[in-house]
GROMACS .gro file of C-alpha atoms in nm:
model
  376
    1UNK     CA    1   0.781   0.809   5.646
    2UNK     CA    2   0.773   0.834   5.282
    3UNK     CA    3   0.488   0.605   5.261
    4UNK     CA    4   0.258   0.810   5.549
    5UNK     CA    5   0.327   1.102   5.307
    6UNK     CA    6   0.220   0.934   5.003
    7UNK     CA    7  -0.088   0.813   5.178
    8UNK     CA    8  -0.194   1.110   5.347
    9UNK     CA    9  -0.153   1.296   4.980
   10UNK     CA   10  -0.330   1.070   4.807
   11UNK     CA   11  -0.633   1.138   5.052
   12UNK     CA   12  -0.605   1.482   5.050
   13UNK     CA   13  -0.596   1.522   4.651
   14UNK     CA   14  -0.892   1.288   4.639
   15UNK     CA   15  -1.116   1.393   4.959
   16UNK     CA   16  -1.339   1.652   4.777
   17UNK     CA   17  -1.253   1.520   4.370
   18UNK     CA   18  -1.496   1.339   4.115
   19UNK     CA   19  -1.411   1.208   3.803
   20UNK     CA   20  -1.713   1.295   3.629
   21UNK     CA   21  -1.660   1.657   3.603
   22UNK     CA   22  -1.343   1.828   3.443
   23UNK     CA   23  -1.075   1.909   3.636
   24UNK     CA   24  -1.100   2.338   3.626
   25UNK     CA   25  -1.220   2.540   3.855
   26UNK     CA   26  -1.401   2.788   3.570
   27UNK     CA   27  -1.617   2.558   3.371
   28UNK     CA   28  -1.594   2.742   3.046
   29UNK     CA   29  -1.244   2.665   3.045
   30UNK     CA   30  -1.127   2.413   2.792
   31UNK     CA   31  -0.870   2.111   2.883
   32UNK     CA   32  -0.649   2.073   2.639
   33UNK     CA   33  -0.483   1.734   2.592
   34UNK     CA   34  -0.147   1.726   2.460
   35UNK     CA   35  -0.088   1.369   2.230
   36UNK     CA   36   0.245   1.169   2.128
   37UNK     CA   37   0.192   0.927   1.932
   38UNK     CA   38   0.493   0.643   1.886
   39UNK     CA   39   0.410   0.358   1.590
   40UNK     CA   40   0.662   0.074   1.785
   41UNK     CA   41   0.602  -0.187   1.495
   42UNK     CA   42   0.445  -0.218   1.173
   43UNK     CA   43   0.328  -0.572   1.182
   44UNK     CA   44   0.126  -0.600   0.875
   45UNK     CA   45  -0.045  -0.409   0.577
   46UNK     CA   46  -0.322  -0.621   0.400
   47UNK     CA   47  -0.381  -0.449   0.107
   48UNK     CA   48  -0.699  -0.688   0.016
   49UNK     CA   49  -0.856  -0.582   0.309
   50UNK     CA   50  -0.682  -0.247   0.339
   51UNK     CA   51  -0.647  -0.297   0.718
   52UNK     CA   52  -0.283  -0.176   0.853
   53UNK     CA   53  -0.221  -0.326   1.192
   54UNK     CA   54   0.034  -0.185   1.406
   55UNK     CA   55   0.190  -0.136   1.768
   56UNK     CA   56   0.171   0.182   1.919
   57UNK     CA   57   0.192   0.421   2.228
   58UNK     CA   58   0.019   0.737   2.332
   59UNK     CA   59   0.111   0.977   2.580
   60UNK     CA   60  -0.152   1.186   2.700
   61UNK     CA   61  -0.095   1.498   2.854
   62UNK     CA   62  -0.306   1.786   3.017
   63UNK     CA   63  -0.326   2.001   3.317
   64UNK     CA   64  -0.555   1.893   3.620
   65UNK     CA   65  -0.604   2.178   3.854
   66UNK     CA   66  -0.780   2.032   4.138
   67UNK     CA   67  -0.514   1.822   4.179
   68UNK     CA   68  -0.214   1.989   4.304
   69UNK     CA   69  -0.009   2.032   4.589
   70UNK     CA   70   0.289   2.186   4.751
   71UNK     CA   71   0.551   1.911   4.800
   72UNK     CA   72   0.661   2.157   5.106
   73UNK     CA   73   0.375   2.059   5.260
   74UNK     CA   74   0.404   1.646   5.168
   75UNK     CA   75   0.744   1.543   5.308
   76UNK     CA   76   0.880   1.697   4.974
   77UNK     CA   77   0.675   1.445   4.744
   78UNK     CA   78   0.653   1.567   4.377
   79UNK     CA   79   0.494   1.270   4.212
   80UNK     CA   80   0.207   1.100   4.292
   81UNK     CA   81   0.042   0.803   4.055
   82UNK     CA   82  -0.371   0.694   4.089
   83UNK     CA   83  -0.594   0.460   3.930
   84UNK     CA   84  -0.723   0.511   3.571
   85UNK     CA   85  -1.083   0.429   3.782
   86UNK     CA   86  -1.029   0.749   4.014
   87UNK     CA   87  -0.948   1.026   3.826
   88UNK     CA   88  -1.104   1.241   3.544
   89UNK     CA   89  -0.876   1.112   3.196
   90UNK     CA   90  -0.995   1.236   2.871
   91UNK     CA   91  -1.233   0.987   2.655
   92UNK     CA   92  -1.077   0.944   2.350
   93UNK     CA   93  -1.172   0.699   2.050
   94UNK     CA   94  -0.960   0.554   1.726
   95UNK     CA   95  -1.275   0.646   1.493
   96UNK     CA   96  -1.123   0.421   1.173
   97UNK     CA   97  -1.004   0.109   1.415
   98UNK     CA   98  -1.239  -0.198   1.350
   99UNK     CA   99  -1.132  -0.405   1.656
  100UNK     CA  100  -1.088  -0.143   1.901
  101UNK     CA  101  -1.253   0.218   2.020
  102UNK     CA  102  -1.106   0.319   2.306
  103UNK     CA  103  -0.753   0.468   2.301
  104UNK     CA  104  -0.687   0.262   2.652
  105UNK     CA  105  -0.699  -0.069   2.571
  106UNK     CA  106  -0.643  -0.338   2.822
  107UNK     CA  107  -0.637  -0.643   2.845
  108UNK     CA  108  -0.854  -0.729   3.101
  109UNK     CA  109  -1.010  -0.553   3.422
  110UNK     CA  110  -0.743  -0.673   3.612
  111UNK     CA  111  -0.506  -0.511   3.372
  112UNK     CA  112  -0.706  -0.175   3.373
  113UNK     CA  113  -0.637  -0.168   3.758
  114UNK     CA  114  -0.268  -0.151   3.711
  115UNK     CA  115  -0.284   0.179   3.494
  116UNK     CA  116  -0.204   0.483   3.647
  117UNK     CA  117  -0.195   0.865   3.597
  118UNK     CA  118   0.056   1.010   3.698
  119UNK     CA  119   0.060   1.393   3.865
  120UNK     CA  120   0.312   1.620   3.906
  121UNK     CA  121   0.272   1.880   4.193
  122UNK     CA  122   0.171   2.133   3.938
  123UNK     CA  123  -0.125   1.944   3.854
  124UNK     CA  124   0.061   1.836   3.533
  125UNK     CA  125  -0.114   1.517   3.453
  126UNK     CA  126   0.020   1.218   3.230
  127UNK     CA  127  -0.118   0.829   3.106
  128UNK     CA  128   0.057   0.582   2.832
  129UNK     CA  129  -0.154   0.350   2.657
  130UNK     CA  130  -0.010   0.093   2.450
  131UNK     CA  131  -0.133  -0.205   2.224
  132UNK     CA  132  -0.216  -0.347   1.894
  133UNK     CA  133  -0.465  -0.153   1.665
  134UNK     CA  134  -0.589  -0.223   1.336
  135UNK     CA  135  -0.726   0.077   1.108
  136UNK     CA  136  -0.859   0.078   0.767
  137UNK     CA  137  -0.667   0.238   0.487
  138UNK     CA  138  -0.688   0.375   0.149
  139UNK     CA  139  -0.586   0.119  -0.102
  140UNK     CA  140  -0.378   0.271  -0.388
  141UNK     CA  141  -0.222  -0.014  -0.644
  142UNK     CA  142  -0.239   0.169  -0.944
  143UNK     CA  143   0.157   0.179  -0.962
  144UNK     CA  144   0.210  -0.154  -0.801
  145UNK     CA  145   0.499  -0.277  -0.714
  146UNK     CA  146   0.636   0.073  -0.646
  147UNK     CA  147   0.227   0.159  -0.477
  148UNK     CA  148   0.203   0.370  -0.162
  149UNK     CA  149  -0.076   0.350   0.063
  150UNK     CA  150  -0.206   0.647   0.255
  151UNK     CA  151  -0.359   0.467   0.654
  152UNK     CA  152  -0.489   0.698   0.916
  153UNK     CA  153  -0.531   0.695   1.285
  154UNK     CA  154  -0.793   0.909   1.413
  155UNK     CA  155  -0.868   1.051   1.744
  156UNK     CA  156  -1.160   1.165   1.806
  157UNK     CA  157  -1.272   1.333   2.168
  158UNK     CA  158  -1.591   1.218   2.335
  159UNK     CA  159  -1.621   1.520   2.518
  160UNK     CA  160  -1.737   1.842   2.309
  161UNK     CA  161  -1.494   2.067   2.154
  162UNK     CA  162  -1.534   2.371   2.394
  163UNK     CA  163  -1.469   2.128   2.677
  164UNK     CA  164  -1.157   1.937   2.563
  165UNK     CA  165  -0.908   2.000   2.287
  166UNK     CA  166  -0.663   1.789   2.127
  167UNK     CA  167  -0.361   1.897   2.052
  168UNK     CA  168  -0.026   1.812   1.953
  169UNK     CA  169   0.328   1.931   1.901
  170UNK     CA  170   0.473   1.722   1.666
  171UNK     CA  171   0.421   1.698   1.259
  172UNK     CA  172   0.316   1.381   1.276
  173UNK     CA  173   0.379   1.053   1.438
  174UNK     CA  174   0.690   0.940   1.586
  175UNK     CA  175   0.868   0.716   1.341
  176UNK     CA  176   1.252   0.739   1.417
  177UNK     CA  177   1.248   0.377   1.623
  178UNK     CA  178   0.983   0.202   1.460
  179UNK     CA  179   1.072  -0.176   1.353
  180UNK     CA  180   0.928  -0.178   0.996
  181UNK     CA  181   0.807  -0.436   0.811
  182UNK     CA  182   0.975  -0.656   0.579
  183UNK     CA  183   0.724  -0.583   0.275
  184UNK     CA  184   0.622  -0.234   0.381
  185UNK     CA  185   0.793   0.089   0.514
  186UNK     CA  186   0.642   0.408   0.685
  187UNK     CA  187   0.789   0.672   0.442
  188UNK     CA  188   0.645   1.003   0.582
  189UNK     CA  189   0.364   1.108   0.894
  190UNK     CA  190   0.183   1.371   0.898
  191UNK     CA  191  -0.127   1.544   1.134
  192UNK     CA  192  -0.428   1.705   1.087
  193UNK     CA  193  -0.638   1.878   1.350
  194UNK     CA  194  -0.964   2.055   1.379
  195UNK     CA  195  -1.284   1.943   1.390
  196UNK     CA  196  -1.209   1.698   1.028
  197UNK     CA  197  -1.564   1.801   0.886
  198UNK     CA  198  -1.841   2.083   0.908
  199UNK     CA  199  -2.090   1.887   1.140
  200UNK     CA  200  -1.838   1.767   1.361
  201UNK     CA  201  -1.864   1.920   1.743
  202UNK     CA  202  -1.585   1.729   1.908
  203UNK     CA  203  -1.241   1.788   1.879
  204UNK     CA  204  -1.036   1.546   1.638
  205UNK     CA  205  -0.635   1.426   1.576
  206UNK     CA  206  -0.566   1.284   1.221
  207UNK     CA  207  -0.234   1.110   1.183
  208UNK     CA  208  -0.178   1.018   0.798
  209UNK     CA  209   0.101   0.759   0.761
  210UNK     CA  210   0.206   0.676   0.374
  211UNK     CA  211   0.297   0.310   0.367
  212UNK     CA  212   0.567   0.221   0.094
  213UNK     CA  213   0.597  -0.121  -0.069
  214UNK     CA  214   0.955  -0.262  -0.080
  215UNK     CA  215   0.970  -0.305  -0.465
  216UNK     CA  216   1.263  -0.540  -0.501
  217UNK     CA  217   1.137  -0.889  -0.400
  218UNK     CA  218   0.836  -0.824  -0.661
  219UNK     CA  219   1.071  -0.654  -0.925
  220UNK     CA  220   1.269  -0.973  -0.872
  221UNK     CA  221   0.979  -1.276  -0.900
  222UNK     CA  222   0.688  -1.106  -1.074
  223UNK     CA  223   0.796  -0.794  -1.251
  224UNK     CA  224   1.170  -0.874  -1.432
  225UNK     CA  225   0.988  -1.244  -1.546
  226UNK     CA  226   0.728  -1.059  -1.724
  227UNK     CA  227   0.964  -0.874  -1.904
  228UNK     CA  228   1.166  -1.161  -2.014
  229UNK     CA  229   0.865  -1.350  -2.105
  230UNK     CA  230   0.746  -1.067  -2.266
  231UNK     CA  231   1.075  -1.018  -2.524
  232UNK     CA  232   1.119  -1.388  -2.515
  233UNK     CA  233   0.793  -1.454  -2.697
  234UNK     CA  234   0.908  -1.298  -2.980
  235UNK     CA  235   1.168  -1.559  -3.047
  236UNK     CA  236   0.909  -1.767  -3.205
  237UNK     CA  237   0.963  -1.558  -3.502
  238UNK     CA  238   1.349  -1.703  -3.543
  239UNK     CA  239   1.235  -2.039  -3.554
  240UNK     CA  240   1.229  -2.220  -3.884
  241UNK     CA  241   0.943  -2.175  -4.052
  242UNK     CA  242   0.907  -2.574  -4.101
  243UNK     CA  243   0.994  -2.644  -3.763
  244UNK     CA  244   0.702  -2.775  -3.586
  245UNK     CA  245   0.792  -2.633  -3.242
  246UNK     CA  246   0.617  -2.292  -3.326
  247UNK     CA  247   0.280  -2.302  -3.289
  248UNK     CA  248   0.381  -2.525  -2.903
  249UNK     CA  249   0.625  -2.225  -2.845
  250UNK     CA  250   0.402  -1.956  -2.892
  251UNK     CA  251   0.084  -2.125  -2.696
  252UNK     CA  252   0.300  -2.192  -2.426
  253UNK     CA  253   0.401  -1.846  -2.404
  254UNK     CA  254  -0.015  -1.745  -2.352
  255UNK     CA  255  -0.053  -2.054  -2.124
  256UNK     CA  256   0.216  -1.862  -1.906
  257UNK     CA  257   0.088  -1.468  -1.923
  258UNK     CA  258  -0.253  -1.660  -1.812
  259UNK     CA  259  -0.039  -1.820  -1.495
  260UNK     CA  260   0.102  -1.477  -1.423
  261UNK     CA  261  -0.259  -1.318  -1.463
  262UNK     CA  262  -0.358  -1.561  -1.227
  263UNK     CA  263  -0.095  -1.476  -0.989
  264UNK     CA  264  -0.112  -1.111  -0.949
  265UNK     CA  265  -0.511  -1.170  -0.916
  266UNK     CA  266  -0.442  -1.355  -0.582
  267UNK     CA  267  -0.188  -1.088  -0.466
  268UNK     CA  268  -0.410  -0.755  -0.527
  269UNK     CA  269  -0.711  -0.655  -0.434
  270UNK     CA  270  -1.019  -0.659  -0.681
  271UNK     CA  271  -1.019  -0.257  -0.705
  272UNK     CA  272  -1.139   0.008  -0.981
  273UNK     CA  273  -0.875   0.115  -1.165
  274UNK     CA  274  -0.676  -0.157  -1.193
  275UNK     CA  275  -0.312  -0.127  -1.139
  276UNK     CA  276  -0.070  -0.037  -1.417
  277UNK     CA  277   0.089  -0.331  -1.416
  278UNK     CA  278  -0.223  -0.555  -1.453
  279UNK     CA  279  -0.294  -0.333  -1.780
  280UNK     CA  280   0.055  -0.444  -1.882
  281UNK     CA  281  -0.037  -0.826  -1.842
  282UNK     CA  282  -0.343  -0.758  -2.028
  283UNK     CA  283  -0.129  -0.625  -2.264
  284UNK     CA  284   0.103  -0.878  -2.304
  285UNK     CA  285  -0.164  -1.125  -2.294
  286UNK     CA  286  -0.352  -0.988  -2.607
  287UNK     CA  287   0.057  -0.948  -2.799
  288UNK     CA  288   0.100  -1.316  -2.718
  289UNK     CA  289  -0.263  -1.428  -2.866
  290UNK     CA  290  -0.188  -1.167  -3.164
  291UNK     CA  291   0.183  -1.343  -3.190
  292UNK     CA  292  -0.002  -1.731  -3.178
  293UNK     CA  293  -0.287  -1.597  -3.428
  294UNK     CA  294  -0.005  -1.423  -3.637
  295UNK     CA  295   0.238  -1.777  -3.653
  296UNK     CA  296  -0.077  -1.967  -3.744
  297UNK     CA  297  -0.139  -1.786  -4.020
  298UNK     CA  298   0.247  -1.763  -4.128
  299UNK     CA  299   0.206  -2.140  -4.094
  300UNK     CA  300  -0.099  -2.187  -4.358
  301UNK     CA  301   0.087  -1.958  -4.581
  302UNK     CA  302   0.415  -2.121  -4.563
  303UNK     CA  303   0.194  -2.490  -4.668
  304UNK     CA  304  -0.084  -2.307  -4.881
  305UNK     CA  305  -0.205  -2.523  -5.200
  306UNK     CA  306   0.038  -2.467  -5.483
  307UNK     CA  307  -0.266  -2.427  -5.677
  308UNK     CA  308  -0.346  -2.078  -5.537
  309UNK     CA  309  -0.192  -1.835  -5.616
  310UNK     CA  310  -0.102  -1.500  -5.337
  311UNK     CA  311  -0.262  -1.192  -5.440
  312UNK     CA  312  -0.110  -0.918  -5.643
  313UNK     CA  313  -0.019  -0.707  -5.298
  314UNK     CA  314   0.141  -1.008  -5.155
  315UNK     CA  315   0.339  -1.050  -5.474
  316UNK     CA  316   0.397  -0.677  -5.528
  317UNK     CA  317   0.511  -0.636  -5.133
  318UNK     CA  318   0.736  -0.985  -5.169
  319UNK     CA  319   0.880  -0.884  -5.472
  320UNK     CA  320   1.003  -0.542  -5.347
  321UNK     CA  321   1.154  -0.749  -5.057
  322UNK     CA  322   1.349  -0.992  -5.288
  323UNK     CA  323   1.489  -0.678  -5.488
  324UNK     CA  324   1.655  -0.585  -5.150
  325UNK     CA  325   1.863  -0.910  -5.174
  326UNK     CA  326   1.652  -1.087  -4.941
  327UNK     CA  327   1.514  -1.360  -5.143
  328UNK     CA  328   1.449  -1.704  -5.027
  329UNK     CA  329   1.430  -1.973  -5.258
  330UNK     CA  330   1.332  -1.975  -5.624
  331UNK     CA  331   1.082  -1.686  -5.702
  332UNK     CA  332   1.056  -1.707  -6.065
  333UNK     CA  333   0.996  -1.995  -6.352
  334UNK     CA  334   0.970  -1.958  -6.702
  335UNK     CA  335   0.877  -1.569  -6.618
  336UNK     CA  336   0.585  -1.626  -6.393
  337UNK     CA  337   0.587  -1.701  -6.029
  338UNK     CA  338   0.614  -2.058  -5.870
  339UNK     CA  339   0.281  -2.101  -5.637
  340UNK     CA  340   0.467  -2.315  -5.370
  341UNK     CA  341   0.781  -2.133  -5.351
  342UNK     CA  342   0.525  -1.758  -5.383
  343UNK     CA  343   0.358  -1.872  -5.020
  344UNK     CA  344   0.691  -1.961  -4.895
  345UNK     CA  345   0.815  -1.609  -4.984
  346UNK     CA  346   0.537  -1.457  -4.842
  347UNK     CA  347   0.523  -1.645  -4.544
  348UNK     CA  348   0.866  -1.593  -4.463
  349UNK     CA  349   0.816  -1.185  -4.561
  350UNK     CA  350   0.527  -1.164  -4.296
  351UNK     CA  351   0.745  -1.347  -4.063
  352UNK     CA  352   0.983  -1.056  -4.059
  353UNK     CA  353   0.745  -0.758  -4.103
  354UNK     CA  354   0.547  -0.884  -3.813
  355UNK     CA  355   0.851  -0.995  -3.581
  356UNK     CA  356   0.995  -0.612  -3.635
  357UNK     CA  357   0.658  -0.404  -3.595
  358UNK     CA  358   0.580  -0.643  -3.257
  359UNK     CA  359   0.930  -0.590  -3.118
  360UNK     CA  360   0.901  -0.241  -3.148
  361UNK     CA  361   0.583  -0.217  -3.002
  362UNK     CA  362   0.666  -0.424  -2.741
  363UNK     CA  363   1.001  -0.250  -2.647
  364UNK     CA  364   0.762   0.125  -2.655
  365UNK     CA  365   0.551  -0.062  -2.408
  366UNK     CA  366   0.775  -0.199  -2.194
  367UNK     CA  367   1.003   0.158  -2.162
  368UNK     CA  368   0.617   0.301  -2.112
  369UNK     CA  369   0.519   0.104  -1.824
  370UNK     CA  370   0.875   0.167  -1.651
  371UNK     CA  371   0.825   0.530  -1.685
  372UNK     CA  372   0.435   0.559  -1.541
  373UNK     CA  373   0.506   0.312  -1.270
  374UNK     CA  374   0.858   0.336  -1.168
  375UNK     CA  375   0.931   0.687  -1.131
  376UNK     CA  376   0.823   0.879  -0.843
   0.00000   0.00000   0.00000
């Protein structure tokens, strides 16, 4: 019995209804379609590319009133479901998707068969689409690893505006039962509506999603390394000044900013400005060839011909060391300065002198770069 009813219905609805035309019965009216839109999964953020690919559903909602009924009248049926190919739905893009257009997205035409809309007696109207999309995002990795990323997911209506409307009642997509990512979290949605610019004529749905790295794994194997490295390098300076392990320590220490140089290269994209932490490793990089430069030259000091003498600011600056009580070695023969012993003293004065002002300036750096990337 149910079945004769649901038959005869579905005739009845559909004897004298095209799909072609909007379901009102004024034409000037304007359908408005009602949108939820659920992100299921984040499955992956590429920031080279800037493409954000994710699983999602929208529900589509609007009133059809040629299609409605009195369940009275219908062996008390209240629902009925028809094709996707028989009835009016509204035509609806993703305007930033680059695999994709249409908001239904099947499979196949077998699979587009199986879709239905399904009416209420009321002529409420409803369709779910699901599937995989991929949209193009703005790229921000100027405070990488801490960098948010701001994607998008736009709707645009291919009917004009004073014919169908998109709406919405929520602030933004829903994200309370989305499986994140394991690099990259959804930290706040928002919505925009309207037509989006001046010489638009069809009605339009932003949804903004702000994508989050997950700092830890990179504060753990890129970021915490460079800072070790960085205060490390500076060792070199407590080494003997005889020992021949300098000059290998402190070329070492450049071979290794290049490897981490190298590294980051491969992991972000080649954008204008670059991020703050890349100016760090540029940083670092030029410290570490000023620290090499700076222990080759403390190097040809400390084994300078005796027969040259250091110049009167050397002497003058050395001097006013040793009178602290840090002398090293003999300074003074006979009233006049031993040459060998003079470049020793200097050498190991410009040791010091250099060691402190780098460590400090190193130390200002490193607090600097934690303050303009890390906090929020």
């Amino acid at each position: 019995m149910n079945y004769q009813f649901a038959r005869k219905l579905y005739n009845a609805v559909l004897a004298n209804y095209t799909k072609h035309v909007k379901p009102r019965d004024l034409s000037a009216e304007t359908v408005k379609v009602y949108i939820e839109f659920h992100i299921n999964s984040v499955i992956d953020f590429n920031e080279k590319s800037g493409v954000f690919t994710f699983l999602g559903k929208f529900t589509l909602k609007w009133w059809d009133e040629i299609i409605a009924w009195k369940p009275s009248e219908h062996g008390n049926l209240d629902l009925l479901q028809v094709s996707i190919h028989d009835v009016w739905v509204p035509k609806i893009v993703i305007g930033n998707t680059i695999d994709y257009h249409s908001l239904y997205k099947f499979d196949n035409y077998f699979d587009s068969k199986m879709i239905y809309v399904t009416y209420l007696y009321n002529g409420s109207a409803s369709i779910t689409s699901s599937g995989v999309w991929e949209t193009i995002c703005n790229v921000d990795i100027s405070k990488f690893p801490f960098d948010e990323h701001e994607c998008s997911v736009q709707l645009d209506s291919m009917h004009p505006a004073i014919d169908v409307k998109l709406v919405t009642n929520r602030e933004g997509a829903q994200i309370n039962y989305t499986t994140m990512h394991s690099e990259f979290a959804i930290h706040v949605s928002t919505i925009q509506t309207g037509p989006l610019h001046a010489d638009v004529t069809w009605s339009q749905l932003r949804y903004l999603i702000k994508l989050g790295r997950r700092p830890l794994f990179m504060m753990m194997n890129l970021v915490v390394p460079v800072y070790i490295i960085s205060v490390a390098n500076l060792l070199v300076f407590l080494l003997p000044l005889d020992s021949s392990d300098r000059m290998a320590y402190s070329v070492t220490m450049l071979l290794t900013f290049t490897v981490f140089m190298t590294m980051v290269a491969d992991k972000l994209p080649a954008t204008d400005p670059l991020s703050n932490f890349n100016m760090f490793l540029i940083l670092q990089l030029v410290f570490s060839t000023i620290i090499t430069l700076c222990v080759l030259l403390i190097h040809l000091f400390y084994n300078k011909d005796a027969k040259k003498t250091a110049p009167k600011w050397l002497q003058y600056l050395t001097s006013c060391k040793c009178k602290t009580g840090n002398q090293v070695g003999p300074i003074e023969k006979d009233g006049h300065f031993e040459s060998t012993e003079q470049w020793k003293l200097v050498a190991a004065f410009l040791n010091k002198l250099i060691m402190v002002v780098l460590a400090a300036i190193i130390l200002v750096e490193l607090v600097f770069f934690y303050c303009l990337t890390g906090m929020k």
